[in-house]
Amino acid sequence: MTEEIVVVEGDGIGKEVVPAAVSVLDAVGDFEFVRHDAGDAVKEETGEALPRETYDAVAEADATLFGAAGETAADVILPLRTAVESFVNVRPAKAYPGVEALRPDTDIVFLRENTEGVYSGHEDRLSEDLSTLTRVVTTSASERLAEFACDYAPEGFHVAHKANVMRETDGRFRDAVTGVADERGVDTEEVLMDAFATHVCLDPGQFDVVVCPNLAGDVLSDLAAGLVGGLGLLPSANIGSDNALFEPVHGTAPDIAGEGVANPSATILSAAMLLDHLGYDEEGTAVREAVESTLADGPRTPDLGGDASTEDVTEAIIGKLD
Amino acid sequence: MTEEIVVVEGDGIGKEVVPAAVSVLDAVGDFEFVRHDAGDAVKEETGEALPRETYDAVAEADATLFGAAGETAADVILPLRTAVESFVNVRPAKAYPGVEALRPDTDIVFLRENTEGVYSGHEDRLSEDLSTLTRVVTTSASERLAEFACDYAPEGFHVAHKANVMRETDGRFRDAVTGVADERGVDTEEVLMDAFATHVCLDPGQFDVVVCPNLAGDVLSDLAAGLVGGLGLLPSANIGSDNALFEPVHGTAPDIAGEGVANPSATILSAAMLLDHLGYDEEGTAVREAVESTLADGPRTPDLGGDASTEDVTEAIIGKLD
Ligand SMILES: CC(C)[C@H](C(=O)O)[C@@H](O)C(=O)O
Ligand SMILES: CC(C)[C@H](C(=O)O)[C@@H](O)C(=O)O
């Protein structure tokens, strides 16, 4: 059976790095790729950043590979996470040999709650002066995340939160996550999200897997990206029960878009997570190793100090797969 | 006229670093110190972490110097910020010559909104499964912060927010802050709080003054603390219209409390901010310079690789004031 993968390039370098990742997937398996549009360019043409048919295709596919969207990023990616009913955003932040990093000893996977918190979308303008946002935390979503975390990291994980201030909501999150872990005999250690921000700079090696509410996961994983040398190398997976969407953490990089020199590593690493998810574990591992060895030996795109093109790097990675 | 300064040592190393800062204040001016209690120890004794008389004294003083509180930190510091009607928390994060820092080119002042956001305290348990928190943003509080920022940084500042997701609330914050700055001819540059977390690691030198909502200011300033070598050196000021409270950003450090080796620099730098606030600009600058020169030349407490005591460091600082 040929698996169907929806491919949404989006804007900017999305149009360069997604085709690169598709050619890597083509090299390791037999997939059917179905292309759909989303982002600034589509909005300009049609008035809608996320066409209904893209949403539906992503909702029905086995998996989706997404590139990046510009100004419309939130209008595209937040509904697409809903389309795949994603309850967890998996964000590995790892420093690679050969790539300059502020903290080469960083190797952390963030498991970010992907449906609620301040992302719930309930905002009100109550008066001329005052607006509110309703931050939502449920035990059910927190427990589901915790079950995933226990499968992912049976050796234990950190739980980052701000329950000393958000006592009821982050208190609920913390209790639900540690409750599931306790039942399953998985160790957890709590850390306040502000303290985490200091400690991860001073000693990232002490953190391995970090489970967090939605916004905490957004900010703390971007912080870890800074420690490993930028967003250019970070993949991510939005996992739902029957479906999933994979995307590089970086954006459209308008400064270099169209020049053919974008670093495809983050998207190819996202494709490796897609392979893992579909059960192609060997292929996923092979792709990851090919990316890592190319990062170590070159060729390199300009963001890593080289002068290779997206295509040069992609070919080198594919060459290592044989 | 002798100014009255309320002194609240709190718990742990608060009991060591606050007396150190008081002796520095004594060396440069004629102040009346009034001692009050708060924190874990008081709670154990009386059942209340923040006695009414402490709250009232802080509310009525010209200024307060606070140390740290343990488990009860939030029960103490959040009401005390209200007691002084503080609308801005000023948090400088600076790397000092002689102190090992991940990013020695960090010199950023965070101006953190100090009354609202997710700190507004409105949380509800709506069902067995679901709790909510009401995040509050007002134009009036945001404009007041912006007026302060324009006075503080007439050469311009960054505004960090997450208005791409929290469109109504952080949109209001952003529009209010940039609106005031525009009217006053002060330049502003926007940055998403997650992008800030990456960029400040990669190139902290591009940031000077950063205005943020309450939780963003909490997390991003702690991140900057990681870049300059830890919380040990960061002072802070909670400024209200007629009143203010000064505190080191660090906590009670239970591992070293009672040993007389706590680094008093953050609290003495907080005392320098107190001097500035009361109009003793020359004295404030002198204290800051004495701390900086002691950090450069020693003596040093163990956290900075030395073996000096709190007292040794304090005496060295006072010695440089003559
Ligand atoms: C574009 C934005 C809505 C998104 C988020 O906040 O989740 C992005 O920052 C990310 O982390 O994928
Ligand atoms: C103790 C806690 C309530 C406090 C805060 O979140 O403001 C602390 O982290 C700080 O930054 O002063």
XYZ file of C-alpha atoms and ligand atoms in Angstrom:
668
model
C 0.000 0.000 0.000
C 1.395 3.390 -0.989
C 1.063 5.930 1.777
C -0.336 9.329 0.867
C 1.656 12.299 2.114
C 0.233 15.769 1.723
C 2.856 18.360 0.936
C 2.299 22.065 1.667
C 5.304 24.184 0.708
C 3.871 27.527 1.802
C 5.893 30.713 1.279
C 9.529 31.797 1.011
C 12.116 29.075 1.511
C 9.254 26.619 2.124
C 9.223 26.348 -1.673
C 12.870 25.229 -1.620
C 13.278 23.084 1.473
C 10.077 21.045 1.083
C 10.986 19.790 -2.433
C 14.421 18.905 -1.012
C 12.807 16.807 1.728
C 10.419 15.221 -0.771
C 13.348 14.037 -2.890
C 14.888 12.488 0.231
C 11.608 10.701 1.034
C 11.454 9.528 -2.580
C 14.900 8.033 -2.192
C 13.921 5.840 0.769
C 10.334 4.787 0.109
C 7.370 4.579 -2.178
C 5.052 7.426 -1.284
C 2.318 9.270 -3.078
C 2.742 13.013 -2.688
C -0.287 15.281 -2.987
C 0.500 18.985 -3.217
C -1.659 21.710 -1.644
C -1.292 25.429 -1.069
C -1.363 27.691 1.977
C 0.198 30.961 3.091
C 0.659 34.587 2.083
C 0.751 33.990 -1.664
C -2.523 32.047 -1.660
C -4.116 34.683 0.520
C -3.102 37.387 -1.922
C -4.661 35.414 -4.769
C -7.777 34.017 -3.129
C -8.312 36.060 0.049
C -7.764 32.965 2.192
C -4.451 31.868 3.704
C -5.687 28.332 4.269
C -8.017 27.076 1.510
C -10.666 24.607 2.634
C -9.321 21.915 0.309
C -5.865 22.150 1.901
C -7.392 21.821 5.367
C -9.466 18.802 4.301
C -6.564 17.107 2.531
C -4.327 17.510 5.588
C -7.114 16.194 7.835
C -7.496 13.069 5.662
C -3.844 12.316 4.801
C -1.665 9.762 6.562
C 0.825 12.536 7.198
C 1.649 16.051 6.028
C 4.932 17.793 5.399
C 4.629 21.558 5.788
C 7.223 24.217 4.940
C 6.599 27.721 6.260
C 4.147 30.597 5.961
C 4.915 34.320 6.143
C 2.643 36.940 7.723
C -0.166 34.401 7.744
C 1.799 31.815 9.770
C -0.652 31.715 12.678
C -3.676 31.569 10.323
C -2.172 28.552 8.609
C -0.345 26.517 11.222
C -2.787 26.765 14.132
C -5.769 25.430 12.102
C -3.555 22.768 10.515
C -2.565 21.534 13.977
C -6.292 21.250 14.661
C -6.842 19.507 11.308
C -4.582 16.648 12.414
C -6.074 16.759 15.943
C -2.587 17.145 17.268
C -2.296 16.927 21.043
C 1.497 17.133 21.203
C 4.155 19.114 19.399
C 7.458 17.216 19.546
C 10.431 19.595 19.272
C 13.938 18.205 19.481
C 16.692 20.808 19.964
C 20.061 19.203 19.460
C 23.521 20.600 18.841
C 25.345 18.797 16.017
C 29.081 18.205 15.704
C 30.416 20.581 13.071
C 27.811 23.271 13.703
C 28.760 26.216 15.889
C 26.581 26.227 19.005
C 26.517 28.420 22.102
C 25.961 25.230 24.119
C 27.221 22.142 22.276
C 25.981 19.999 25.164
C 22.309 20.669 24.320
C 20.153 17.663 23.387
C 16.615 18.289 24.610
C 13.238 17.185 23.306
C 10.307 19.440 24.200
C 6.883 17.819 24.349
C 4.582 20.805 24.010
C 0.852 20.624 24.714
C -0.657 21.548 21.380
C -4.328 22.461 21.852
C -4.964 24.732 24.800
C -3.377 27.214 27.231
C -3.364 30.750 25.806
C -3.792 29.219 22.322
C -7.445 28.408 22.970
C -8.543 31.441 20.985
C -11.020 32.897 23.466
C -10.423 36.619 23.624
C -12.840 39.427 24.433
C -12.796 43.166 24.287
C -14.715 43.960 27.462
C -14.414 47.752 27.373
C -12.588 50.593 25.667
C -9.757 49.943 28.098
C -9.794 46.227 28.811
C -9.418 42.941 26.947
C -9.252 39.417 28.298
C -8.039 36.053 27.106
C -9.314 32.838 28.646
C -6.468 30.431 29.245
C -7.824 26.871 29.259
C -6.259 23.803 30.879
C -7.988 20.433 31.033
C -7.004 17.319 32.880
C -7.883 15.219 29.833
C -5.491 17.038 27.460
C -2.760 17.120 30.115
C -3.144 13.385 30.801
C -3.053 12.553 27.124
C 0.189 14.495 26.790
C 1.512 12.706 29.872
C 0.699 9.261 28.419
C 2.629 10.206 25.281
C 5.518 11.498 27.417
C 5.669 8.261 29.412
C 5.881 6.231 26.173
C 8.442 8.629 24.730
C 10.624 8.917 27.824
C 10.089 5.938 30.122
C 13.371 6.855 31.826
C 11.717 10.063 33.095
C 11.189 13.696 32.141
C 10.991 17.257 33.438
C 7.693 19.108 33.736
C 8.016 22.879 33.208
C 5.185 25.132 34.376
C 4.351 28.285 36.297
C 2.045 26.777 38.907
C 3.326 29.118 41.633
C 1.420 31.911 39.869
C -1.131 30.067 37.695
C -2.098 27.876 40.622
C -5.377 26.502 39.380
C -4.578 26.062 35.671
C -0.887 25.136 35.727
C -1.555 23.386 39.036
C -4.041 21.207 37.171
C -1.524 20.654 34.365
C 1.226 19.681 36.792
C -0.966 17.385 38.877
C -2.369 15.638 35.805
C 1.044 15.074 34.213
C 2.823 13.941 37.369
C -0.230 11.865 38.338
C -0.097 9.805 35.137
C 3.682 9.465 35.402
C 3.433 8.291 39.017
C 0.850 5.668 38.082
C 3.065 4.427 35.294
C 6.162 4.450 37.458
C 7.897 7.115 35.381
C 10.063 9.670 37.217
C 9.306 13.346 36.825
C 11.026 16.457 38.061
C 9.275 19.813 38.212
C 10.882 23.074 37.147
C 9.380 26.550 37.004
C 9.461 27.835 33.449
C 11.377 30.994 34.392
C 13.960 29.003 36.350
C 14.246 26.629 33.380
C 15.180 29.594 31.162
C 18.157 30.355 33.415
C 19.205 26.762 34.081
C 19.115 25.614 30.464
C 21.682 28.311 29.604
C 23.935 27.419 32.523
C 23.763 23.634 32.130
C 21.613 22.243 29.296
C 23.043 18.768 29.831
C 20.793 18.270 32.865
C 17.669 18.313 30.655
C 16.603 15.525 28.370
C 12.824 15.532 27.790
C 10.759 18.523 28.939
C 6.953 18.451 29.021
C 5.275 21.880 28.981
C 2.066 23.812 28.396
C 1.607 25.330 24.953
C 3.198 28.805 25.244
C 5.949 27.585 27.565
C 6.852 24.981 24.939
C 6.848 27.625 22.230
C 9.225 29.974 24.041
C 11.479 27.450 25.782
C 12.066 25.408 22.612
C 12.970 28.600 20.733
C 15.364 29.406 23.562
C 16.980 25.973 23.140
C 17.202 26.735 19.409
C 19.337 29.735 20.331
C 21.654 27.466 22.322
C 22.197 25.053 19.409
C 22.839 27.779 16.840
C 19.476 28.965 15.593
C 16.198 27.727 14.210
C 17.789 26.469 10.974
C 18.268 22.904 12.188
C 15.145 22.254 14.270
C 12.488 19.840 13.047
C 9.111 19.320 14.681
C 6.185 16.936 14.676
C 2.551 17.699 15.464
C 1.159 14.319 16.481
C -2.518 13.346 16.576
C -4.054 9.921 17.101
C -4.420 8.931 13.428
C -2.643 11.730 11.722
C 0.319 14.050 11.995
C 1.968 17.125 10.511
C 5.710 17.709 10.274
C 7.352 21.106 9.898
C 10.707 22.806 10.388
C 10.640 25.253 13.308
C 12.095 28.020 11.113
C 10.070 30.511 9.080
C 10.104 31.736 5.472
C 13.499 33.497 5.658
C 12.475 36.246 3.185
C 16.067 37.573 3.064
C 17.341 34.491 1.210
C 14.138 33.094 -0.333
C 14.408 32.340 -4.043
C 18.189 32.119 -4.064
C 18.398 28.341 -3.742
C 20.700 28.495 -0.718
C 18.280 27.699 2.116
C 19.443 25.014 4.532
C 17.143 22.002 3.998
C 18.310 20.163 7.155
C 15.400 21.102 9.457
C 12.825 19.999 6.875
C 14.696 16.803 6.032
C 14.932 16.053 9.771
C 11.170 16.703 9.955
C 10.763 14.176 7.129
C 12.786 11.710 9.232
C 10.283 12.208 12.077
C 7.529 11.564 9.519
C 9.209 8.291 8.537
C 9.413 7.248 12.211
C 5.753 8.103 12.634
C 4.656 5.995 9.659
C 6.641 3.073 11.009
C 9.655 3.361 8.694
C 12.017 3.358 11.647
C 15.079 2.171 9.757
C 14.595 4.751 7.023
C 13.992 7.503 9.600
C 17.218 6.658 11.366
C 19.150 6.459 8.076
C 17.931 9.919 7.015
C 18.807 11.404 10.396
C 22.289 9.905 10.246
C 22.800 11.155 6.692
C 21.835 14.692 7.752
C 24.122 14.550 10.792
C 27.069 13.287 8.828
C 26.519 15.950 6.157
C 26.377 18.636 8.861
C 29.703 17.335 10.158
C 31.532 16.970 6.818
C 29.811 19.429 4.488
C 28.756 20.600 1.983
C 27.259 23.533 3.885
C 24.807 26.278 3.040
C 25.768 29.915 3.779
C 23.935 30.003 7.152
C 26.535 27.465 8.369
C 29.455 29.319 6.815
C 29.596 27.385 3.537
C 28.713 28.273 -0.038
C 26.764 25.205 -1.100
C 23.236 25.332 -2.506
C 20.128 23.641 -1.141
C 20.503 21.127 -3.967
C 24.167 20.374 -3.196
C 23.307 19.586 0.416
C 20.268 17.514 -0.532
C 22.290 15.486 -3.034
C 25.001 14.897 -0.455
C 22.402 13.623 2.009
C 20.796 11.354 -0.591
C 24.270 10.119 -1.582
C 24.849 8.929 1.990
C 21.619 6.916 1.960
C 22.763 4.377 -0.587
C 14.837 64.830 56.452
C 15.785 61.219 57.076
C 14.200 58.869 54.581
C 12.520 55.790 55.943
C 13.450 52.527 54.268
C 11.589 49.372 55.144
C 13.797 46.296 55.197
C 12.371 42.786 54.760
C 15.073 40.125 54.853
C 12.782 37.148 54.327
C 14.231 33.636 54.308
C 17.503 31.875 53.515
C 20.310 34.079 52.197
C 17.903 37.054 52.386
C 19.035 37.211 56.017
C 22.655 37.620 54.853
C 22.527 39.750 51.732
C 20.022 42.330 52.994
C 22.139 43.284 56.038
C 25.101 43.560 53.640
C 23.167 46.001 51.448
C 21.971 47.937 54.495
C 25.556 48.487 55.615
C 26.374 49.816 52.145
C 23.388 52.208 52.297
C 24.538 53.281 55.760
C 27.932 54.104 54.323
C 26.562 56.538 51.729
C 23.575 58.227 53.403
C 21.528 58.920 56.456
C 18.560 56.564 56.351
C 16.194 55.217 58.939
C 15.763 51.464 58.554
C 12.594 49.795 59.785
C 12.689 46.009 59.884
C 9.713 43.797 59.088
C 9.198 40.082 58.527
C 7.810 37.960 55.716
C 8.324 34.494 54.266
C 8.376 30.822 55.197
C 9.688 31.267 58.735
C 6.980 33.790 59.632
C 4.353 31.553 58.113
C 5.515 28.646 60.217
C 5.251 30.793 63.333
C 2.107 32.792 62.662
C 0.311 30.979 59.831
C 0.749 33.989 57.519
C 3.626 34.476 55.086
C 2.942 38.195 54.812
C 1.817 39.790 58.094
C -0.550 42.762 57.732
C 1.920 45.068 59.503
C 4.627 44.240 56.961
C 2.235 44.955 54.092
C 1.179 48.274 55.644
C 4.736 49.345 56.433
C 5.852 48.621 52.855
C 2.823 50.507 51.499
C 3.684 53.578 53.583
C 7.495 53.606 53.316
C 9.498 55.758 50.918
C 11.132 52.585 49.666
C 11.585 48.938 50.618
C 14.529 46.598 50.311
C 13.435 42.969 50.131
C 15.614 39.862 50.232
C 13.984 36.565 49.268
C 11.246 34.190 50.358
C 11.225 30.405 50.034
C 8.127 28.299 49.293
C 5.962 31.315 50.028
C 7.688 33.549 47.444
C 4.551 34.195 45.397
C 2.443 34.839 48.531
C 4.917 37.458 49.630
C 6.236 39.193 46.534
C 3.046 39.490 44.501
C 1.089 41.300 47.278
C 4.139 43.465 48.076
C 4.280 44.588 44.428
C 0.633 45.581 44.869
C 1.425 47.299 48.181
C 3.755 49.719 46.396
C 1.289 50.003 43.481
C 4.097 49.010 41.172
C 3.305 49.274 37.473
C 6.768 48.375 36.195
C 9.425 45.883 37.204
C 12.826 47.135 36.030
C 15.241 44.226 35.478
C 18.738 44.949 34.201
C 20.692 41.902 33.004
C 24.301 42.840 32.441
C 27.468 40.821 32.034
C 30.348 42.160 34.140
C 34.054 42.050 33.366
C 35.632 39.391 35.556
C 32.506 37.255 35.759
C 32.211 34.247 33.466
C 29.253 34.723 31.144
C 27.867 32.673 28.266
C 27.329 35.961 26.404
C 29.618 38.708 27.719
C 28.009 41.147 25.274
C 24.692 41.129 27.176
C 23.500 44.449 28.607
C 19.723 44.532 28.509
C 17.138 46.196 30.722
C 13.710 44.553 30.797
C 10.757 46.774 31.634
C 8.151 44.267 32.712
C 4.485 45.140 33.134
C 3.871 44.437 36.804
C 0.126 44.241 37.460
C -1.747 42.205 34.876
C -1.445 39.527 32.163
C -1.661 36.021 33.622
C -0.762 37.495 37.030
C -4.223 38.995 37.469
C -5.230 36.158 39.791
C -8.547 35.246 38.186
C -8.735 31.487 37.964
C -11.747 29.203 37.994
C -12.351 25.504 38.217
C -15.244 25.184 35.788
C -15.633 21.413 35.892
C -13.941 18.248 37.069
C -11.900 18.415 33.888
C -11.444 22.086 33.102
C -9.938 25.195 34.671
C -9.524 28.663 33.237
C -7.407 31.696 33.913
C -8.468 35.138 32.741
C -5.534 37.003 31.250
C -6.148 40.740 31.538
C -4.598 43.507 29.454
C -5.634 47.146 29.730
C -4.693 50.072 27.570
C -4.216 52.212 30.682
C -1.610 49.929 32.297
C 0.147 49.419 28.964
C 0.274 53.176 28.312
C 1.603 53.873 31.774
C 4.386 51.355 31.197
C 5.054 52.954 27.810
C 5.352 56.456 29.335
C 7.916 55.067 31.777
C 9.752 53.323 28.932
C 9.900 56.542 26.887
C 11.425 58.393 29.855
C 13.820 55.518 30.543
C 14.885 54.921 26.949
C 14.254 58.029 24.840
C 16.652 56.557 22.257
C 14.134 53.774 21.626
C 13.244 50.266 22.785
C 12.028 46.830 21.711
C 8.511 45.636 22.450
C 8.267 41.849 22.968
C 4.853 40.197 22.752
C 2.915 37.293 21.254
C 0.261 39.280 19.394
C 0.233 36.804 16.496
C -1.548 34.384 18.824
C -2.967 36.611 21.585
C -4.328 39.024 19.024
C -6.782 40.939 21.139
C -4.854 41.112 24.436
C -1.245 41.352 23.263
C -2.527 43.312 20.256
C -3.899 45.852 22.721
C -0.608 45.822 24.640
C 1.428 46.350 21.473
C -0.815 49.073 20.076
C -0.895 50.966 23.379
C 2.878 50.833 23.871
C 3.822 51.715 20.295
C 1.059 54.364 20.202
C 2.511 56.256 23.174
C 6.036 55.904 21.792
C 4.957 57.206 18.375
C 3.303 60.232 19.959
C 6.435 60.972 21.930
C 8.722 60.447 18.948
C 10.444 57.429 20.494
C 11.448 54.580 18.163
C 10.175 51.095 18.861
C 10.841 47.754 17.254
C 8.537 44.771 17.731
C 9.751 41.255 18.366
C 7.742 38.099 19.045
C 8.634 36.713 22.464
C 9.570 33.288 21.080
C 11.779 34.813 18.383
C 13.357 37.008 21.076
C 14.348 33.863 22.999
C 16.330 32.626 19.992
C 17.779 35.991 18.942
C 18.971 37.031 22.390
C 21.138 33.875 22.520
C 22.543 34.427 19.045
C 23.197 38.174 19.369
C 22.278 39.841 22.670
C 24.112 43.027 21.639
C 21.195 44.005 19.395
C 18.910 44.485 22.431
C 19.101 47.366 24.838
C 15.734 48.032 26.500
C 12.901 45.506 26.112
C 9.330 46.287 27.150
C 7.121 43.227 27.803
C 3.947 41.895 29.352
C 4.238 40.402 32.827
C 5.005 36.685 32.171
C 7.132 37.440 29.100
C 9.225 39.776 31.276
C 9.537 37.098 33.935
C 10.793 34.398 31.564
C 12.867 36.511 29.173
C 14.727 38.305 31.962
C 15.537 34.953 33.587
C 16.799 33.808 30.200
C 19.075 36.853 30.033
C 20.244 35.970 33.550
C 21.421 32.651 32.117
C 23.420 34.520 29.463
C 25.234 36.693 32.013
C 26.084 33.837 34.342
C 23.104 33.271 36.606
C 20.639 35.057 38.832
C 23.322 35.890 41.410
C 24.069 39.328 40.015
C 20.651 40.606 38.931
C 18.967 43.423 40.825
C 15.417 44.606 40.247
C 13.121 47.496 41.053
C 9.346 47.454 41.385
C 8.378 51.055 40.731
C 5.082 52.714 41.709
C 4.120 56.379 41.578
C 5.075 57.286 45.157
C 6.701 54.162 46.350
C 8.968 51.339 45.269
C 10.361 47.969 46.281
C 13.841 46.688 45.420
C 14.852 43.040 45.373
C 17.536 40.764 43.978
C 16.160 38.444 41.269
C 17.640 35.399 43.030
C 15.892 33.284 45.639
C 16.740 31.974 49.086
C 19.549 29.587 47.964
C 18.826 27.000 50.691
C 21.970 25.043 49.771
C 24.270 27.786 51.078
C 22.005 29.687 53.474
C 23.494 30.291 56.908
C 27.086 29.798 55.784
C 27.886 33.485 55.340
C 29.109 32.997 51.761
C 26.141 34.320 49.745
C 27.024 36.795 47.023
C 25.584 40.144 48.147
C 26.096 41.852 44.745
C 22.509 41.542 43.436
C 21.079 43.009 46.631
C 23.669 45.790 46.784
C 22.923 46.596 43.117
C 19.228 46.659 44.092
C 20.154 49.127 46.827
C 21.885 51.246 44.143
C 18.609 51.296 42.204
C 16.913 52.369 45.445
C 19.383 55.243 45.786
C 18.691 56.333 42.193
C 14.979 56.185 42.895
C 15.205 58.364 46.002
C 17.217 60.946 44.060
C 20.677 60.012 45.366
C 22.013 59.666 41.854
C 25.655 60.195 42.717
C 25.525 57.669 45.547
C 23.696 55.176 43.336
C 26.362 55.444 40.675
C 29.161 55.189 43.240
C 27.701 51.983 44.710
C 27.243 50.459 41.253
C 30.841 51.283 40.340
C 32.127 49.857 43.614
C 30.261 46.597 42.973
C 31.532 46.404 39.394
C 35.113 47.049 40.376
C 34.874 44.434 43.159
C 33.451 41.920 40.675
C 36.434 42.629 38.431
C 39.196 42.550 41.066
C 37.770 40.406 43.874
C 37.304 39.340 46.597
C 34.817 36.793 45.300
C 32.265 34.521 46.895
C 32.262 30.781 45.991
C 29.538 31.148 43.324
C 32.085 33.206 41.345
C 34.934 30.800 42.008
C 36.391 32.585 45.040
C 36.450 31.750 48.733
C 35.527 35.100 50.258
C 32.599 35.574 52.633
C 29.590 37.855 52.202
C 31.240 40.159 54.725
C 34.596 40.259 52.889
C 32.867 41.282 49.678
C 30.686 43.847 51.423
C 33.709 45.409 53.162
C 35.600 45.552 49.880
C 32.675 47.358 48.252
C 32.361 49.816 51.142
C 36.124 50.360 51.039
C 35.850 51.522 47.420
C 33.200 54.086 48.340
C 35.482 56.342 50.380
C 3.418 30.966 14.076
C 3.037 30.703 15.510
C 1.526 30.702 15.670
C 3.646 29.414 16.043
C 3.273 29.166 17.509
O 3.259 30.092 18.335
O 2.996 27.997 17.827
C 5.169 29.333 15.949
O 5.795 30.245 16.781
C 5.606 27.939 16.308
O 6.186 27.763 17.397
O 5.337 27.014 15.546
C 8.088 34.217 42.847
C 7.361 34.574 41.570
C 5.913 34.865 41.880
C 8.018 35.748 40.839
C 7.293 36.112 39.545
O 6.862 35.246 38.798
O 7.159 37.325 39.292
C 9.495 35.541 40.487
O 9.662 34.548 39.526
C 10.050 36.847 39.967
O 10.302 36.951 38.767
O 10.201 37.785 40.762
